[in-house]
PDB file of C-alpha atoms in Angstrom:
ATOM      1  CA  UNK A 855       0.001   0.000  -0.001  1.00  0.00           C
ATOM      2  CA  UNK A 856       1.298   3.460  -0.890  1.00  0.00           C
ATOM      3  CA  UNK A 857       2.865   5.383   1.969  1.00  0.00           C
ATOM      4  CA  UNK A 858       0.886   8.411   3.057  1.00  0.00           C
ATOM      5  CA  UNK A 859      -0.644   9.930   6.188  1.00  0.00           C
ATOM      6  CA  UNK A 860      -3.182  12.535   7.266  1.00  0.00           C
ATOM      7  CA  UNK A 861      -2.009  16.181   7.199  1.00  0.00           C
ATOM      8  CA  UNK A 862       1.066  15.306   5.149  1.00  0.00           C
ATOM      9  CA  UNK A 863       2.610  18.380   3.466  1.00  0.00           C
ATOM     10  CA  UNK A 864       0.044  20.550   5.223  1.00  0.00           C
ATOM     11  CA  UNK A 865       1.780  23.771   4.184  1.00  0.00           C
ATOM     12  CA  UNK A 866       1.213  23.070   0.483  1.00  0.00           C
ATOM     13  CA  UNK A 867      -2.438  22.164   1.015  1.00  0.00           C
ATOM     14  CA  UNK A 868      -3.095  25.311   3.038  1.00  0.00           C
ATOM     15  CA  UNK A 869      -1.387  27.494   0.448  1.00  0.00           C
ATOM     16  CA  UNK A 870      -3.369  25.837  -2.351  1.00  0.00           C
ATOM     17  CA  UNK A 871      -6.606  26.627  -0.517  1.00  0.00           C
ATOM     18  CA  UNK A 872      -5.550  30.269  -0.138  1.00  0.00           C
ATOM     19  CA  UNK A 873      -5.313  30.557  -3.933  1.00  0.00           C
ATOM     20  CA  UNK A 874      -8.378  28.406  -4.576  1.00  0.00           C
ATOM     21  CA  UNK A 875     -10.946  30.261  -2.498  1.00  0.00           C
ATOM     22  CA  UNK A 876     -10.965  33.535  -4.488  1.00  0.00           C
ATOM     23  CA  UNK A 877     -11.174  31.495  -7.702  1.00  0.00           C
ATOM     24  CA  UNK A 878     -14.289  29.535  -6.691  1.00  0.00           C
ATOM     25  CA  UNK A 879     -16.254  32.245  -4.869  1.00  0.00           C
ATOM     26  CA  UNK A 880     -19.809  32.165  -6.158  1.00  0.00           C
ATOM     27  CA  UNK A 881     -19.418  28.949  -8.159  1.00  0.00           C
ATOM     28  CA  UNK A 882     -22.260  26.430  -7.849  1.00  0.00           C
ATOM     29  CA  UNK A 883     -19.909  23.505  -8.533  1.00  0.00           C
ATOM     30  CA  UNK A 884     -16.391  23.254  -7.143  1.00  0.00           C
ATOM     31  CA  UNK A 885     -14.700  20.131  -8.455  1.00  0.00           C
ATOM     32  CA  UNK A 886     -11.312  18.946  -7.227  1.00  0.00           C
ATOM     33  CA  UNK A 887      -9.290  15.978  -8.481  1.00  0.00           C
ATOM     34  CA  UNK A 888      -6.786  14.257  -6.204  1.00  0.00           C
ATOM     35  CA  UNK A 889      -4.826  11.988  -8.561  1.00  0.00           C
ATOM     36  CA  UNK A 890      -2.862   9.298  -6.768  1.00  0.00           C
ATOM     37  CA  UNK A 891      -4.832   9.444  -3.522  1.00  0.00           C
ATOM     38  CA  UNK A 892      -3.682   6.092  -2.043  1.00  0.00           C
ATOM     39  CA  UNK A 893      -6.135   5.059   0.699  1.00  0.00           C
ATOM     40  CA  UNK A 894      -7.518   8.539   1.298  1.00  0.00           C
ATOM     41  CA  UNK A 895      -5.596  10.620   3.870  1.00  0.00           C
ATOM     42  CA  UNK A 896      -4.786  13.431   1.433  1.00  0.00           C
ATOM     43  CA  UNK A 897      -8.290  14.057  -0.003  1.00  0.00           C
ATOM     44  CA  UNK A 898      -9.797  13.766   3.468  1.00  0.00           C
ATOM     45  CA  UNK A 899      -7.227  16.217   4.840  1.00  0.00           C
ATOM     46  CA  UNK A 900      -8.095  18.623   2.033  1.00  0.00           C
ATOM     47  CA  UNK A 901     -11.816  18.259   2.730  1.00  0.00           C
ATOM     48  CA  UNK A 902     -11.289  19.003   6.419  1.00  0.00           C
ATOM     49  CA  UNK A 903      -9.227  22.100   5.645  1.00  0.00           C
ATOM     50  CA  UNK A 904     -11.855  23.321   3.167  1.00  0.00           C
ATOM     51  CA  UNK A 905     -14.609  22.789   5.740  1.00  0.00           C
ATOM     52  CA  UNK A 906     -12.625  24.970   8.138  1.00  0.00           C
ATOM     53  CA  UNK A 907     -12.000  27.745   5.603  1.00  0.00           C
ATOM     54  CA  UNK A 908     -15.289  27.889   3.672  1.00  0.00           C
ATOM     55  CA  UNK A 909     -18.754  28.817   4.801  1.00  0.00           C
ATOM     56  CA  UNK A 910     -21.278  25.993   4.918  1.00  0.00           C
ATOM     57  CA  UNK A 911     -23.056  27.080   1.731  1.00  0.00           C
ATOM     58  CA  UNK A 912     -19.840  27.122  -0.321  1.00  0.00           C
ATOM     59  CA  UNK A 913     -18.601  23.855   1.160  1.00  0.00           C
ATOM     60  CA  UNK A 914     -21.874  22.216   0.067  1.00  0.00           C
ATOM     61  CA  UNK A 915     -20.766  22.865  -3.534  1.00  0.00           C
ATOM     62  CA  UNK A 916     -17.462  20.989  -3.164  1.00  0.00           C
ATOM     63  CA  UNK A 917     -16.868  17.573  -4.705  1.00  0.00           C
ATOM     64  CA  UNK A 918     -13.476  15.862  -4.422  1.00  0.00           C
ATOM     65  CA  UNK A 919     -12.856  13.129  -6.965  1.00  0.00           C
ATOM     66  CA  UNK A 920      -9.947  10.977  -5.856  1.00  0.00           C
ATOM     67  CA  UNK A 921      -8.295   8.362  -8.025  1.00  0.00           C
ATOM     68  CA  UNK A 922      -5.543   5.798  -7.828  1.00  0.00           C
ATOM     69  CA  UNK A 923      -4.365   2.833  -9.867  1.00  0.00           C
ATOM     70  CA  UNK A 924      -5.028   0.834  -6.670  1.00  0.00           C
ATOM     71  CA  UNK A 925      -3.223  -2.424  -7.350  1.00  0.00           C
ATOM     72  CA  UNK A 926      -4.437  -3.697  -3.970  1.00  0.00           C
ATOM     73  CA  UNK A 927      -8.126  -3.223  -4.858  1.00  0.00           C
ATOM     74  CA  UNK A 928      -8.668  -1.992  -1.301  1.00  0.00           C
ATOM     75  CA  UNK A 929      -8.590   1.798  -1.568  1.00  0.00           C
ATOM     76  CA  UNK A 930     -12.182   2.250  -2.700  1.00  0.00           C
ATOM     77  CA  UNK A 931     -13.615   0.391   0.287  1.00  0.00           C
ATOM     78  CA  UNK A 932     -11.333   2.154   2.763  1.00  0.00           C
ATOM     79  CA  UNK A 933     -12.134   5.602   1.386  1.00  0.00           C
ATOM     80  CA  UNK A 934     -15.866   4.957   1.129  1.00  0.00           C
ATOM     81  CA  UNK A 935     -16.043   3.789   4.740  1.00  0.00           C
ATOM     82  CA  UNK A 936     -13.658   6.468   6.032  1.00  0.00           C
ATOM     83  CA  UNK A 937     -12.463   4.167   8.812  1.00  0.00           C
ATOM     84  CA  UNK A 938      -8.825   4.310   9.942  1.00  0.00           C
ATOM     85  CA  UNK A 939      -6.761   2.920  12.804  1.00  0.00           C
ATOM     86  CA  UNK A 940      -5.322   5.094  15.543  1.00  0.00           C
ATOM     87  CA  UNK A 941      -1.857   4.629  14.027  1.00  0.00           C
ATOM     88  CA  UNK A 942      -3.090   6.104  10.753  1.00  0.00           C
ATOM     89  CA  UNK A 943      -4.677   9.199  12.312  1.00  0.00           C
ATOM     90  CA  UNK A 944      -2.268   9.857  15.199  1.00  0.00           C
ATOM     91  CA  UNK A 945      -0.650  12.831  13.394  1.00  0.00           C
ATOM     92  CA  UNK A 946      -3.941  14.750  13.136  1.00  0.00           C
ATOM     93  CA  UNK A 947      -4.082  17.788  15.450  1.00  0.00           C
ATOM     94  CA  UNK A 948      -6.434  17.171  18.360  1.00  0.00           C
ATOM     95  CA  UNK A 949      -8.813  20.009  17.460  1.00  0.00           C
ATOM     96  CA  UNK A 950      -9.456  18.455  14.034  1.00  0.00           C
ATOM     97  CA  UNK A 951      -9.503  14.896  15.339  1.00  0.00           C
ATOM     98  CA  UNK A 952     -12.219  15.549  17.903  1.00  0.00           C
ATOM     99  CA  UNK A 953     -14.299  17.573  15.445  1.00  0.00           C
ATOM    100  CA  UNK A 954     -14.176  15.351  12.364  1.00  0.00           C
ATOM    101  CA  UNK A 955     -13.712  11.786  13.671  1.00  0.00           C
ATOM    102  CA  UNK A 956     -15.551   9.581  16.122  1.00  0.00           C
ATOM    103  CA  UNK A 957     -14.260   6.440  17.819  1.00  0.00           C
ATOM    104  CA  UNK A 958     -15.548   3.011  16.908  1.00  0.00           C
ATOM    105  CA  UNK A 959     -14.722  -0.266  18.596  1.00  0.00           C
ATOM    106  CA  UNK A 960     -11.292  -1.928  18.251  1.00  0.00           C
ATOM    107  CA  UNK A 961      -9.289   1.302  18.188  1.00  0.00           C
ATOM    108  CA  UNK A 962     -10.800   2.414  14.873  1.00  0.00           C
ATOM    109  CA  UNK A 963     -12.003   5.925  14.009  1.00  0.00           C
ATOM    110  CA  UNK A 964     -14.481   7.041  11.360  1.00  0.00           C
ATOM    111  CA  UNK A 965     -14.711  10.361   9.545  1.00  0.00           C
ATOM    112  CA  UNK A 966     -18.011  12.181   9.972  1.00  0.00           C
ATOM    113  CA  UNK A 967     -20.532  12.034   7.112  1.00  0.00           C
ATOM    114  CA  UNK A 968     -20.227  15.757   6.308  1.00  0.00           C
ATOM    115  CA  UNK A 969     -16.653  15.131   5.187  1.00  0.00           C
ATOM    116  CA  UNK A 970     -17.020  11.572   3.917  1.00  0.00           C
ATOM    117  CA  UNK A 971     -19.825  12.536   1.545  1.00  0.00           C
ATOM    118  CA  UNK A 972     -17.559  15.026  -0.230  1.00  0.00           C
ATOM    119  CA  UNK A 973     -15.215  12.283  -1.451  1.00  0.00           C
ATOM    120  CA  UNK A 974     -15.792   9.885  -4.338  1.00  0.00           C
ATOM    121  CA  UNK A 975     -13.181   7.315  -5.393  1.00  0.00           C
ATOM    122  CA  UNK A 976     -12.501   5.805  -8.808  1.00  0.00           C
ATOM    123  CA  UNK A 977      -9.840   3.340  -9.850  1.00  0.00           C
ATOM    124  CA  UNK A 978      -7.909   5.103 -12.611  1.00  0.00           C
ATOM    125  CA  UNK A 979      -4.611   4.825 -14.468  1.00  0.00           C
ATOM    126  CA  UNK A 980      -3.087   8.207 -15.270  1.00  0.00           C
ATOM    127  CA  UNK A 981      -0.918   6.652 -17.978  1.00  0.00           C
ATOM    128  CA  UNK A 982      -4.000   6.005 -20.097  1.00  0.00           C
ATOM    129  CA  UNK A 983      -4.051   9.828 -20.471  1.00  0.00           C
ATOM    130  CA  UNK A 984      -7.836   9.938 -20.185  1.00  0.00           C
ATOM    131  CA  UNK A 985      -9.220  12.372 -17.590  1.00  0.00           C
ATOM    132  CA  UNK A 986     -11.699  11.150 -15.024  1.00  0.00           C
ATOM    133  CA  UNK A 987     -13.873  14.255 -15.611  1.00  0.00           C
ATOM    134  CA  UNK A 988     -13.440  17.902 -16.602  1.00  0.00           C
ATOM    135  CA  UNK A 989     -13.912  21.475 -15.329  1.00  0.00           C
ATOM    136  CA  UNK A 990     -11.786  21.013 -12.220  1.00  0.00           C
ATOM    137  CA  UNK A 991     -10.922  24.068 -10.152  1.00  0.00           C
ATOM    138  CA  UNK A 992      -7.992  22.277  -8.510  1.00  0.00           C
ATOM    139  CA  UNK A 993      -5.964  19.182  -9.382  1.00  0.00           C
ATOM    140  CA  UNK A 994      -3.588  17.651  -6.831  1.00  0.00           C
ATOM    141  CA  UNK A 995      -1.006  15.151  -8.038  1.00  0.00           C
ATOM    142  CA  UNK A 996       1.704  14.786  -5.411  1.00  0.00           C
ATOM    143  CA  UNK A 997       4.314  12.052  -5.030  1.00  0.00           C
ATOM    144  CA  UNK A 998       3.128  10.394  -8.240  1.00  0.00           C
ATOM    145  CA  UNK A 999       4.790  12.098 -11.203  1.00  0.00           C
ATOM    146  CA  UNK A1000       8.262  11.252  -9.907  1.00  0.00           C
ATOM    147  CA  UNK A1001       7.515   7.621 -10.774  1.00  0.00           C
ATOM    148  CA  UNK A1002       6.888   8.494 -14.444  1.00  0.00           C
ATOM    149  CA  UNK A1003       9.307   9.132 -17.300  1.00  0.00           C
ATOM    150  CA  UNK A1004       9.827  12.696 -18.511  1.00  0.00           C
ATOM    151  CA  UNK A1005       7.662  12.060 -21.580  1.00  0.00           C
ATOM    152  CA  UNK A1006       4.910  10.520 -19.457  1.00  0.00           C
ATOM    153  CA  UNK A1007       4.941  13.524 -17.121  1.00  0.00           C
ATOM    154  CA  UNK A1008       4.444  15.870 -20.068  1.00  0.00           C
ATOM    155  CA  UNK A1009       1.421  13.902 -21.285  1.00  0.00           C
ATOM    156  CA  UNK A1010      -0.156  13.630 -17.833  1.00  0.00           C
ATOM    157  CA  UNK A1011       0.298  17.312 -17.005  1.00  0.00           C
ATOM    158  CA  UNK A1012      -1.081  18.273 -20.437  1.00  0.00           C
ATOM    159  CA  UNK A1013      -4.146  16.150 -19.626  1.00  0.00           C
ATOM    160  CA  UNK A1014      -4.507  17.986 -16.314  1.00  0.00           C
ATOM    161  CA  UNK A1015      -4.216  21.327 -18.124  1.00  0.00           C
ATOM    162  CA  UNK A1016      -7.018  20.358 -20.510  1.00  0.00           C
ATOM    163  CA  UNK A1017      -9.369  19.424 -17.652  1.00  0.00           C
ATOM    164  CA  UNK A1018      -8.878  22.573 -15.544  1.00  0.00           C
ATOM    165  CA  UNK A1019     -11.198  25.558 -15.668  1.00  0.00           C
ATOM    166  CA  UNK A1020      -9.701  28.885 -16.738  1.00  0.00           C
ATOM    167  CA  UNK A1021      -7.190  29.964 -14.071  1.00  0.00           C
ATOM    168  CA  UNK A1022      -7.576  26.545 -12.431  1.00  0.00           C
ATOM    169  CA  UNK A1023      -4.810  25.305 -10.132  1.00  0.00           C
ATOM    170  CA  UNK A1024      -2.434  22.374 -10.486  1.00  0.00           C
ATOM    171  CA  UNK A1025      -0.499  21.335  -7.370  1.00  0.00           C
ATOM    172  CA  UNK A1026       2.388  18.882  -7.229  1.00  0.00           C
ATOM    173  CA  UNK A1027       5.249  18.162  -4.832  1.00  0.00           C
ATOM    174  CA  UNK A1028       7.824  20.898  -4.306  1.00  0.00           C
ATOM    175  CA  UNK A1029      10.622  18.844  -5.881  1.00  0.00           C
ATOM    176  CA  UNK A1030       8.651  18.230  -9.089  1.00  0.00           C
ATOM    177  CA  UNK A1031       9.421  21.003 -11.537  1.00  0.00           C
ATOM    178  CA  UNK A1032       7.244  21.692 -14.572  1.00  0.00           C
ATOM    179  CA  UNK A1033       8.638  20.305 -17.851  1.00  0.00           C
ATOM    180  CA  UNK A1034      10.036  23.091 -20.029  1.00  0.00           C
ATOM    181  CA  UNK A1035       7.673  22.117 -22.842  1.00  0.00           C
ATOM    182  CA  UNK A1036       4.704  23.130 -20.662  1.00  0.00           C
ATOM    183  CA  UNK A1037       6.177  26.215 -19.005  1.00  0.00           C
ATOM    184  CA  UNK A1038       4.051  28.574 -21.125  1.00  0.00           C
ATOM    185  CA  UNK A1039       0.840  26.873 -19.977  1.00  0.00           C
ATOM    186  CA  UNK A1040       1.155  27.512 -16.250  1.00  0.00           C
ATOM    187  CA  UNK A1041       2.152  30.348 -13.942  1.00  0.00           C
ATOM    188  CA  UNK A1042       3.924  29.523 -10.680  1.00  0.00           C
ATOM    189  CA  UNK A1043       2.014  31.395  -7.969  1.00  0.00           C
ATOM    190  CA  UNK A1044       4.399  31.184  -5.031  1.00  0.00           C
ATOM    191  CA  UNK A1045       8.008  30.273  -4.260  1.00  0.00           C
ATOM    192  CA  UNK A1046       7.232  28.149  -1.199  1.00  0.00           C
ATOM    193  CA  UNK A1047       5.052  25.504  -2.902  1.00  0.00           C
ATOM    194  CA  UNK A1048       4.562  24.067  -6.368  1.00  0.00           C
ATOM    195  CA  UNK A1049       1.178  25.665  -7.043  1.00  0.00           C
ATOM    196  CA  UNK A1050       0.577  26.493 -10.700  1.00  0.00           C
ATOM    197  CA  UNK A1051      -2.223  28.431 -12.345  1.00  0.00           C
ATOM    198  CA  UNK A1052      -3.513  27.502 -15.786  1.00  0.00           C
ATOM    199  CA  UNK A1053      -2.671  30.176 -18.339  1.00  0.00           C
TER     200      UNK A1053
END
């Protein structure tokens, strides 16, 4: 199973939300794609942060589509149920943990429905170069592209570009620089995170 955890790279997620909120103000549909979501900590972290930053009406308009190649065939069930062990959620700050999770038996914790209902999971292979949907305001693809060849990265990022709304945001890991061939298609918005705006 892919290595990940809740509130990983929290700085990048918070910065992405700062740029996202002005972009989606007043929109009736706010679609986000988390590509390479593993068993769900990143999209759930993002949903929690959005719930904290947005008013209830705006948050109602959010849908987070998360995808992964999911060789294990387990991610969909885990994400749908939103149930995680204490070891998996131990890094979550207490104020978020008590607000968004409740304890089940056997040292398991479940995410509340308000957050869980924002997430939908699909098994998806990025290297088929076929988008899962379109008109995304934000696409996250972190700790995935580094596993692809340079040519594959170009094709995947071009696919992301085509599925973003005007001025939509693409976020990847800080160490993953944009291929030169695509540099004219995105604007880097900040020096402290790899957050790119569609040109």
